[in-house]
Coordinates of C-alpha atoms and ligand atoms in Angstrom, one line a residue:
M1 CA -16.1 -8.0 26.7
T2 CA -18.0 -4.7 26.4
A3 CA -19.4 -4.5 22.8
P4 CA -17.2 -2.4 20.7
D5 CA -18.6 0.4 18.5
I6 CA -16.5 -0.7 15.6
V7 CA -14.9 -3.9 14.5
I8 CA -12.0 -3.7 12.0
V9 CA -11.2 -6.7 9.9
G10 CA -7.5 -6.8 9.1
G11 CA -4.4 -5.8 10.9
G12 CA -2.5 -4.4 7.9
I13 CA -1.5 -0.7 7.8
N14 CA -5.1 0.3 6.9
G15 CA -6.7 -1.6 9.8
C16 CA -4.1 -0.5 12.4
A17 CA -4.0 3.1 11.3
T18 CA -7.8 3.3 11.3
A19 CA -7.9 1.7 14.8
W20 CA -5.6 4.4 16.0
Q21 CA -7.6 7.3 14.5
L22 CA -10.8 5.9 16.0
A23 CA -9.4 4.8 19.4
R24 CA -7.7 8.2 20.1
E25 CA -11.2 9.8 19.8
G26 CA -12.6 7.4 22.4
H27 CA -14.4 5.0 20.1
R28 CA -14.3 1.4 21.3
V29 CA -12.5 -0.6 18.6
V30 CA -11.6 -4.2 18.1
V31 CA -9.2 -5.3 15.3
V32 CA -9.5 -8.9 14.3
E33 CA -6.5 -10.2 12.4
R34 CA -6.2 -13.8 11.1
Y35 CA -2.4 -13.9 11.4
A36 CA -0.4 -11.0 12.8
P37 CA -0.1 -7.3 12.2
A38 CA 1.5 -6.6 8.7
A39 CA 1.4 -10.4 7.9
M40 CA 0.4 -9.7 4.3
A41 CA 0.8 -6.7 1.9
S42 CA 1.8 -4.3 4.6
G43 CA 4.8 -6.5 5.4
W44 CA 5.5 -7.7 1.9
T45 CA 5.6 -4.1 0.6
L46 CA 8.4 -2.0 -0.9
A47 CA 6.9 0.8 1.3
G48 CA 7.5 3.7 -1.0
V49 CA 5.6 6.9 0.1
R50 CA 4.9 8.9 -3.1
Q51 CA 2.6 11.3 -4.8
S52 CA 4.3 11.2 -8.2
G53 CA 2.9 8.7 -10.7
R54 CA -0.5 8.7 -8.9
H55 CA -3.7 8.8 -10.9
P56 CA -5.2 12.3 -10.7
A57 CA -8.1 10.9 -8.7
E58 CA -5.7 9.7 -6.0
L59 CA -3.4 12.7 -6.0
P60 CA -5.3 14.7 -3.3
L61 CA -5.3 11.7 -1.0
A62 CA -1.6 11.0 -1.7
R63 CA -0.6 14.7 -1.1
A64 CA -2.6 14.8 2.1
A65 CA -0.8 11.6 3.3
V66 CA 2.7 12.8 2.4
A67 CA 1.9 15.9 4.4
M68 CA 1.1 13.7 7.4
W69 CA 4.1 11.3 7.3
P70 CA 6.8 13.6 8.9
A71 CA 4.9 14.1 12.1
L72 CA 3.6 10.5 12.4
A73 CA 6.5 9.1 14.5
E74 CA 6.1 11.8 17.1
E75 CA 2.3 11.4 17.1
L76 CA 2.5 7.6 17.5
G77 CA 5.4 7.8 19.9
A78 CA 7.5 5.3 17.9
D79 CA 9.7 5.3 14.9
T80 CA 8.3 4.8 11.4
G81 CA 11.6 4.8 9.5
Y82 CA 10.2 7.5 7.3
T83 CA 12.7 9.4 5.1
R84 CA 12.1 11.9 2.3
G85 CA 14.7 11.3 -0.4
G86 CA 12.5 11.7 -3.4
N87 CA 11.3 9.4 -6.1
L88 CA 13.1 9.0 -9.4
R89 CA 11.1 7.4 -12.2
L90 CA 13.5 6.3 -14.9
A91 CA 13.2 6.3 -18.7
R92 CA 15.5 3.6 -20.3
T93 CA 14.2 3.9 -23.9
E94 CA 12.9 6.6 -26.2
D95 CA 9.4 5.4 -25.7
E96 CA 9.8 5.6 -21.9
T97 CA 11.2 9.1 -22.3
G98 CA 7.9 10.1 -23.9
V99 CA 6.0 8.5 -21.0
I100 CA 8.0 10.3 -18.4
R101 CA 7.7 13.7 -20.2
R102 CA 3.9 13.4 -20.3
L103 CA 3.9 12.3 -16.7
V104 CA 5.9 15.4 -15.7
D105 CA 3.7 17.8 -17.8
D106 CA 0.4 16.3 -16.5
Q107 CA 1.5 16.2 -12.8
C108 CA 3.1 19.7 -12.9
A109 CA -0.2 20.9 -14.3
A110 CA -1.9 19.3 -11.3
G111 CA 0.3 21.3 -9.0
L112 CA 2.9 18.6 -8.1
D113 CA 6.5 19.6 -7.6
L114 CA 7.9 17.2 -10.3
T115 CA 11.1 17.9 -12.4
Y116 CA 12.1 16.4 -15.7
L117 CA 15.7 15.3 -15.6
D118 CA 16.9 15.4 -19.2
G119 CA 19.9 13.2 -19.9
N120 CA 22.0 10.8 -17.8
D121 CA 24.1 13.4 -16.1
A122 CA 21.0 15.1 -14.7
V123 CA 19.7 11.8 -13.5
R124 CA 23.0 10.8 -11.9
S125 CA 23.3 14.2 -10.2
V126 CA 20.4 13.0 -8.0
A127 CA 21.4 9.3 -7.9
P128 CA 25.0 8.6 -9.0
A129 CA 24.5 4.8 -8.7
V130 CA 22.0 4.8 -11.6
A131 CA 23.3 3.1 -14.8
P132 CA 24.9 5.3 -17.6
T133 CA 22.3 3.8 -20.0
V134 CA 19.4 5.6 -18.3
L135 CA 18.1 8.4 -20.6
S136 CA 16.1 10.6 -18.3
A137 CA 13.8 10.6 -15.3
S138 CA 11.1 12.4 -13.4
F139 CA 12.1 13.5 -9.9
C140 CA 9.7 14.3 -7.1
P141 CA 11.8 15.5 -4.1
T142 CA 8.9 15.3 -1.6
D143 CA 8.4 11.5 -2.1
G144 CA 10.2 9.0 0.1
H145 CA 9.9 5.7 1.9
A146 CA 9.3 4.2 5.4
D147 CA 9.8 1.0 7.4
P148 CA 6.6 -1.0 7.0
L149 CA 6.9 -3.3 10.0
A150 CA 7.9 -0.4 12.3
T151 CA 5.1 1.8 11.0
V152 CA 2.4 -0.9 11.5
A153 CA 3.7 -1.7 14.9
A154 CA 3.7 2.0 15.8
Y155 CA 0.1 2.3 14.8
R156 CA -0.9 -0.8 16.6
T157 CA 0.8 0.1 19.9
A158 CA -0.6 3.6 19.8
A159 CA -4.1 2.3 19.1
E160 CA -3.7 -0.1 22.1
R161 CA -2.6 2.7 24.3
H162 CA -5.9 4.4 23.5
G163 CA -7.8 1.2 24.4
A164 CA -8.2 -0.6 21.1
T165 CA -8.2 -4.4 21.4
F166 CA -6.4 -6.6 18.9
R167 CA -7.5 -10.2 18.5
L168 CA -4.6 -11.9 16.6
G169 CA -4.6 -15.3 15.1
E170 CA -8.4 -15.2 14.7
A171 CA -10.3 -14.9 11.5
V172 CA -13.6 -13.2 10.9
R173 CA -15.8 -15.8 9.2
S174 CA -18.9 -13.6 8.4
I175 CA -20.4 -10.2 8.9
E176 CA -23.8 -10.3 10.6
V177 CA -26.4 -8.2 9.0
R178 CA -30.0 -7.7 10.3
G179 CA -32.4 -5.8 8.0
D180 CA -30.0 -3.5 6.2
R181 CA -27.6 -2.9 9.1
V182 CA -24.4 -4.5 10.4
T183 CA -25.0 -5.9 13.8
G184 CA -21.8 -7.8 14.4
V185 CA -19.1 -10.2 13.1
V186 CA -18.6 -13.9 13.7
T187 CA -15.0 -15.0 14.2
D188 CA -13.7 -18.5 14.5
A189 CA -13.8 -18.0 18.3
V190 CA -16.7 -15.6 19.2
R191 CA -19.5 -13.4 18.0
I192 CA -18.7 -9.7 18.4
G193 CA -21.7 -7.3 18.3
C194 CA -20.9 -3.9 16.8
G195 CA -22.6 -1.0 15.1
A196 CA -20.0 -0.6 12.3
C197 CA -17.5 -2.9 10.6
V198 CA -14.5 -1.8 8.5
V199 CA -13.3 -4.5 6.0
A200 CA -9.6 -3.9 5.4
G201 CA -8.8 -7.4 4.5
G202 CA -6.5 -6.9 1.5
V203 CA -6.6 -9.8 -1.0
H204 CA -9.1 -11.6 1.2
A205 CA -11.6 -8.8 1.4
N206 CA -14.1 -10.6 -0.9
D207 CA -14.2 -13.6 1.4
L208 CA -16.5 -11.4 3.6
L209 CA -18.0 -9.2 0.9
T210 CA -19.1 -11.7 -1.7
P211 CA -21.6 -13.5 0.7
L212 CA -23.2 -10.0 1.1
A213 CA -23.3 -9.6 -2.7
L214 CA -20.8 -6.7 -2.5
T215 CA -17.8 -8.1 -4.4
V216 CA -15.0 -5.8 -5.3
P217 CA -13.6 -6.8 -8.7
L218 CA -10.0 -7.9 -7.9
R219 CA -7.2 -9.5 -9.8
V220 CA -4.4 -10.9 -7.6
P221 CA -1.0 -10.6 -9.4
M222 CA 2.3 -11.4 -7.7
V223 CA 5.4 -9.2 -7.1
T224 CA 8.8 -10.6 -6.5
V225 CA 10.8 -8.9 -3.7
L226 CA 14.5 -9.2 -2.9
Q227 CA 16.4 -7.7 0.1
T228 CA 20.2 -7.5 0.3
A229 CA 22.6 -7.4 3.2
P230 CA 23.5 -3.8 4.2
V231 CA 25.6 -1.9 1.6
P232 CA 27.2 1.5 2.0
P233 CA 24.9 4.5 1.4
L234 CA 24.3 4.7 -2.4
L235 CA 20.6 5.5 -3.0
K236 CA 18.5 8.3 -1.5
P237 CA 15.5 8.3 -3.7
V238 CA 13.1 5.4 -4.4
L239 CA 13.7 4.2 -8.0
G240 CA 10.9 3.3 -10.3
A241 CA 10.5 2.9 -14.0
A242 CA 8.3 4.4 -16.6
N243 CA 6.6 1.0 -17.3
A244 CA 6.6 0.0 -13.6
D245 CA 8.6 -3.2 -14.2
F246 CA 10.8 -2.6 -11.1
A247 CA 11.2 -0.4 -8.0
A248 CA 14.1 -0.2 -5.6
R249 CA 15.1 1.7 -2.5
Q250 CA 17.8 1.6 0.1
Q251 CA 16.4 1.1 3.6
L252 CA 17.8 3.2 6.5
D253 CA 19.7 0.1 7.7
G254 CA 21.6 0.0 4.4
R255 CA 19.7 -3.0 2.8
L256 CA 18.5 -2.6 -0.8
R257 CA 14.9 -3.7 -1.1
V258 CA 13.8 -4.2 -4.7
T259 CA 10.6 -5.4 -6.4
S260 CA 9.5 -6.7 -9.8
G261 CA 6.5 -5.5 -11.7
A262 CA 3.2 -7.3 -11.3
T263 CA 3.4 -10.8 -12.7
H264 CA 1.1 -13.9 -12.8
W265 CA 0.6 -15.5 -9.4
H266 CA 0.9 -19.3 -9.5
G267 CA -1.8 -19.6 -6.9
A268 CA 0.2 -21.2 -4.0
M269 CA 0.4 -19.7 -0.6
D270 CA 1.5 -21.4 2.6
D271 CA -0.1 -19.9 5.7
D272 CA 1.5 -21.5 8.8
P273 CA 2.0 -19.5 10.9
V274 CA 1.9 -16.5 8.5
P275 CA 1.2 -16.3 4.8
V276 CA 4.2 -17.1 2.6
V277 CA 4.2 -16.7 -1.2
N278 CA 7.4 -18.0 -2.9
P279 CA 8.4 -16.4 -6.2
S280 CA 9.5 -18.5 -9.1
V281 CA 13.2 -18.9 -9.9
D282 CA 12.6 -17.3 -13.3
G283 CA 10.9 -14.4 -11.6
V284 CA 13.8 -13.9 -9.2
A285 CA 16.3 -14.1 -12.1
R286 CA 14.4 -11.5 -14.2
T287 CA 14.0 -9.2 -11.3
I288 CA 17.8 -9.3 -10.7
E289 CA 18.5 -8.5 -14.3
T290 CA 16.0 -5.7 -14.6
V291 CA 17.1 -4.0 -11.4
A292 CA 20.8 -4.5 -12.1
A293 CA 20.4 -3.0 -15.6
A294 CA 19.3 0.3 -13.9
L295 CA 21.3 0.0 -10.7
P296 CA 24.5 -1.9 -11.5
V297 CA 25.8 -2.1 -7.9
F298 CA 22.9 -4.3 -7.1
R299 CA 24.7 -7.1 -8.8
E300 CA 27.5 -7.0 -6.2
A301 CA 25.3 -7.0 -3.1
R302 CA 24.6 -10.2 -1.1
I303 CA 21.0 -11.4 -1.1
A304 CA 19.6 -11.7 2.4
R305 CA 15.9 -12.5 1.8
V306 CA 13.6 -13.3 -1.1
W307 CA 9.8 -13.4 -1.0
A308 CA 6.8 -12.5 -3.0
G309 CA 3.8 -10.4 -2.3
L310 CA 0.2 -10.3 -3.7
L311 CA -1.6 -7.2 -4.9
D312 CA -5.3 -6.6 -4.6
L313 CA -5.6 -5.0 -8.1
T314 CA -8.9 -3.4 -9.3
P315 CA -9.6 -2.8 -13.0
D316 CA -8.6 0.8 -12.8
A317 CA -5.9 0.4 -10.1
L318 CA -7.8 2.7 -7.7
P319 CA -9.0 1.5 -4.4
V320 CA -12.6 1.1 -3.1
I321 CA -13.0 3.4 0.0
E322 CA -16.7 3.6 0.8
R323 CA -19.6 3.3 3.2
A324 CA -21.5 0.5 1.4
P325 CA -24.8 2.1 0.3
E326 CA -26.6 -1.3 0.6
I327 CA -25.7 -2.0 4.3
A328 CA -25.6 0.6 7.0
G329 CA -22.5 0.5 9.1
L330 CA -20.4 -1.4 6.6
V331 CA -17.2 0.3 5.4
I332 CA -15.0 -1.2 2.6
A333 CA -11.3 -0.5 2.2
A334 CA -10.0 -2.8 -0.5
G335 CA -8.3 -2.9 -3.9
F336 CA -5.3 -0.7 -3.0
S337 CA -3.6 -2.1 -6.1
G338 CA 0.0 -2.1 -5.0
H339 CA 0.1 1.5 -3.8
G340 CA -1.9 1.7 -0.5
F341 CA 1.0 1.9 1.9
G342 CA 2.0 5.5 1.3
I343 CA -1.5 6.9 1.4
A344 CA -2.6 4.9 4.5
P345 CA -2.3 7.7 7.0
M346 CA -4.9 9.7 5.1
T347 CA -6.9 6.6 4.1
A348 CA -7.3 5.9 7.8
L349 CA -8.7 9.3 8.4
L350 CA -11.2 8.8 5.6
L351 CA -12.2 5.4 7.0
R352 CA -12.6 7.0 10.4
D353 CA -15.0 9.5 8.8
L354 CA -17.0 6.7 7.1
A355 CA -17.1 4.5 10.2
V356 CA -18.5 7.2 12.5
G357 CA -20.9 8.5 9.9
D358 CA -19.2 11.9 9.2
P359 CA -18.9 13.4 5.7
P360 CA -15.5 12.2 4.4
R361 CA -13.0 15.0 4.4
L362 CA -11.9 14.4 0.8
A363 CA -14.2 13.6 -2.2
L364 CA -14.5 9.8 -2.5
D365 CA -16.5 9.6 -5.8
A366 CA -13.6 8.0 -7.7
F367 CA -13.4 5.2 -5.0
R368 CA -17.0 4.1 -5.0
R369 CA -17.5 0.4 -5.8
A370 CA -20.4 1.2 -8.1
R371 CA -18.0 2.8 -10.6
F372 CA -17.2 -0.7 -12.0
A373 CA -20.8 -1.5 -12.7
E374 CA -21.2 1.9 -14.3
G375 CA -18.3 1.2 -16.7
G376 CA -15.8 3.6 -14.8
G377 CA -12.1 3.1 -15.0
A378 CA -11.9 2.7 -18.8
G379 CA -8.9 4.4 -20.4
L380 CA -6.9 4.8 -17.2
D381 CA -3.3 3.9 -17.3
A382 CA -3.1 1.5 -14.5
G383 CA 0.5 0.6 -15.2
L384 CA 1.9 3.9 -14.1
T385 CA 0.2 3.8 -10.7
L386 CA 1.7 0.4 -9.7
H387 CA 3.8 0.1 -6.6
G388 CA 7.1 1.9 -5.9
Ligands
FAD401 C1 5.4 -6.4 -3.2 C2 4.6 -5.2 -2.9 C3 5.1 -3.9 -3.0 C4 4.4 -2.8 -2.7 N1 4.9 -1.5 -2.8 C5 4.2 -0.4 -2.4 C6 4.9 0.8 -2.4 O1 6.0 1.0 -2.7 N2 4.1 1.9 -1.9 C7 2.8 1.8 -1.6 O2 2.2 2.8 -1.2 N3 2.2 0.6 -1.6 C8 2.9 -0.5 -2.0 N4 2.3 -1.8 -2.0 C9 0.9 -1.9 -1.6 C10 0.7 -1.8 -0.1 O3 1.7 -2.5 0.6 C11 -0.7 -2.2 0.2 O4 -1.6 -1.5 -0.6 C12 -1.1 -2.0 1.7 O5 -0.1 -2.5 2.5 C13 -2.4 -2.6 1.9 O6 -2.7 -2.6 3.3 P1 -4.0 -3.2 3.9 O7 -4.0 -3.0 5.3 O8 -5.2 -2.8 3.1 O9 -3.9 -4.8 3.5 P2 -3.0 -5.9 4.1 O10 -1.7 -5.4 4.6 O11 -3.0 -7.0 3.1 O12 -3.8 -6.4 5.4 C14 -5.0 -7.1 5.3 C15 -5.0 -8.0 6.6 O13 -6.3 -8.5 6.7 C16 -6.2 -9.8 7.2 N5 -7.5 -10.5 7.0 C17 -8.0 -10.7 5.7 N6 -9.2 -11.3 5.9 C18 -9.4 -11.5 7.2 C19 -10.4 -12.1 8.0 N7 -11.5 -12.7 7.4 N8 -10.3 -12.1 9.3 C20 -9.2 -11.6 9.9 N9 -8.2 -11.0 9.2 C21 -8.3 -11.0 7.9 C22 -5.0 -10.4 6.6 O14 -4.4 -11.4 7.3 C23 -4.1 -9.2 6.5 O15 -3.1 -9.1 7.5 C24 3.0 -2.9 -2.3 C25 2.5 -4.2 -2.1 C26 3.3 -5.3 -2.4 C27 2.7 -6.7 -2.2

């Protein structure tokens, strides 16, 4: 094998999208993925694509990504299932109404097209299936959702067309560093020499970073996910809640796909042949109740699948996207904290910039790993930025 310029660890949406951005420019890229593309968060995800509810530091990235999504299917030559039906973030109590009002004020001031829907009639004019008990909502018409498996497959296939190689079912065991430079990676099958390595390993990123003393502080909570059999069209926007305790959307194939908030992970994960995390019975029951209270028709649907997903949650719920200052050629993309799917098209462009040594096209100060050691992140409302 000719030595690649860049090795990417992880075949989730970040790894696959970065592979495409690099390969289409002629860089020699190898993606090493322990299981299969989208085997972890990028397959477990709700796959909401939103700008609303983002932390101000992440808003420019999210807005740039949302601008990219409509053209993506044509650029990749395959469907992504992207649709733009908006995002409704619901207030179910007076307290939540205050949260939503502040969100709309702050994000409108930041230039986002976000409307405050005052009263149940206003909310149901956008989503008639929402419960009559919902008090108000924010509505961002330019948000939407996509098909995560189709999107990751589209990125992978397009990257392969441009010459990227995918080594699937193979784990990177270590990153080789000589002096202060990356010189290669060692997998459980081979050594691959390279000039740069992008670590996009999701909840496992620290397996490779900690031996290099570059740990990203991560907590790993669990999210319960349910998917129903197809039901008639009833929900265009993605639904979320002021306290992020659920999210829901209707896939283009009619299935409802709903998620819980972030909960304690019991620690068990099977991994043969792909990782499987099973939610608790209690978690499933609570998710059903929470979703059905906001979207009563959910109760009548037939459940087709139940699973759980893990989040790579940082203390301020913002990711780390950086060229590690300590080691030349090492790029870190970790800690997407339950909302890395929607921004991935733009994240991949930034990772491309970092991997080839160009100045990043957006400011990345908020995403430096060093912010944690400097005491950054204090006072941020991580809850609002959670998935959905
Ligand atoms: C239930 C749930 C709901 C979510 N909802 C949303 C949402 O609505 N909107 C949104 O924007 N985001 C959402 N997210 C978050 C989003 O899905 C993730 O942020 C995103 O998919 C992360 O992509 P990734 O490529 O960084 O990581 P992953 O998809 O986790 O990919 C990492 C890959 O790296 C591989 N890997 C790890 N270590 C190694 C190694 N040493 N060698 C080889 N391979 C390795 C893993 O096998 C894995 O496939 C949600 C996440 C979950 C779990």
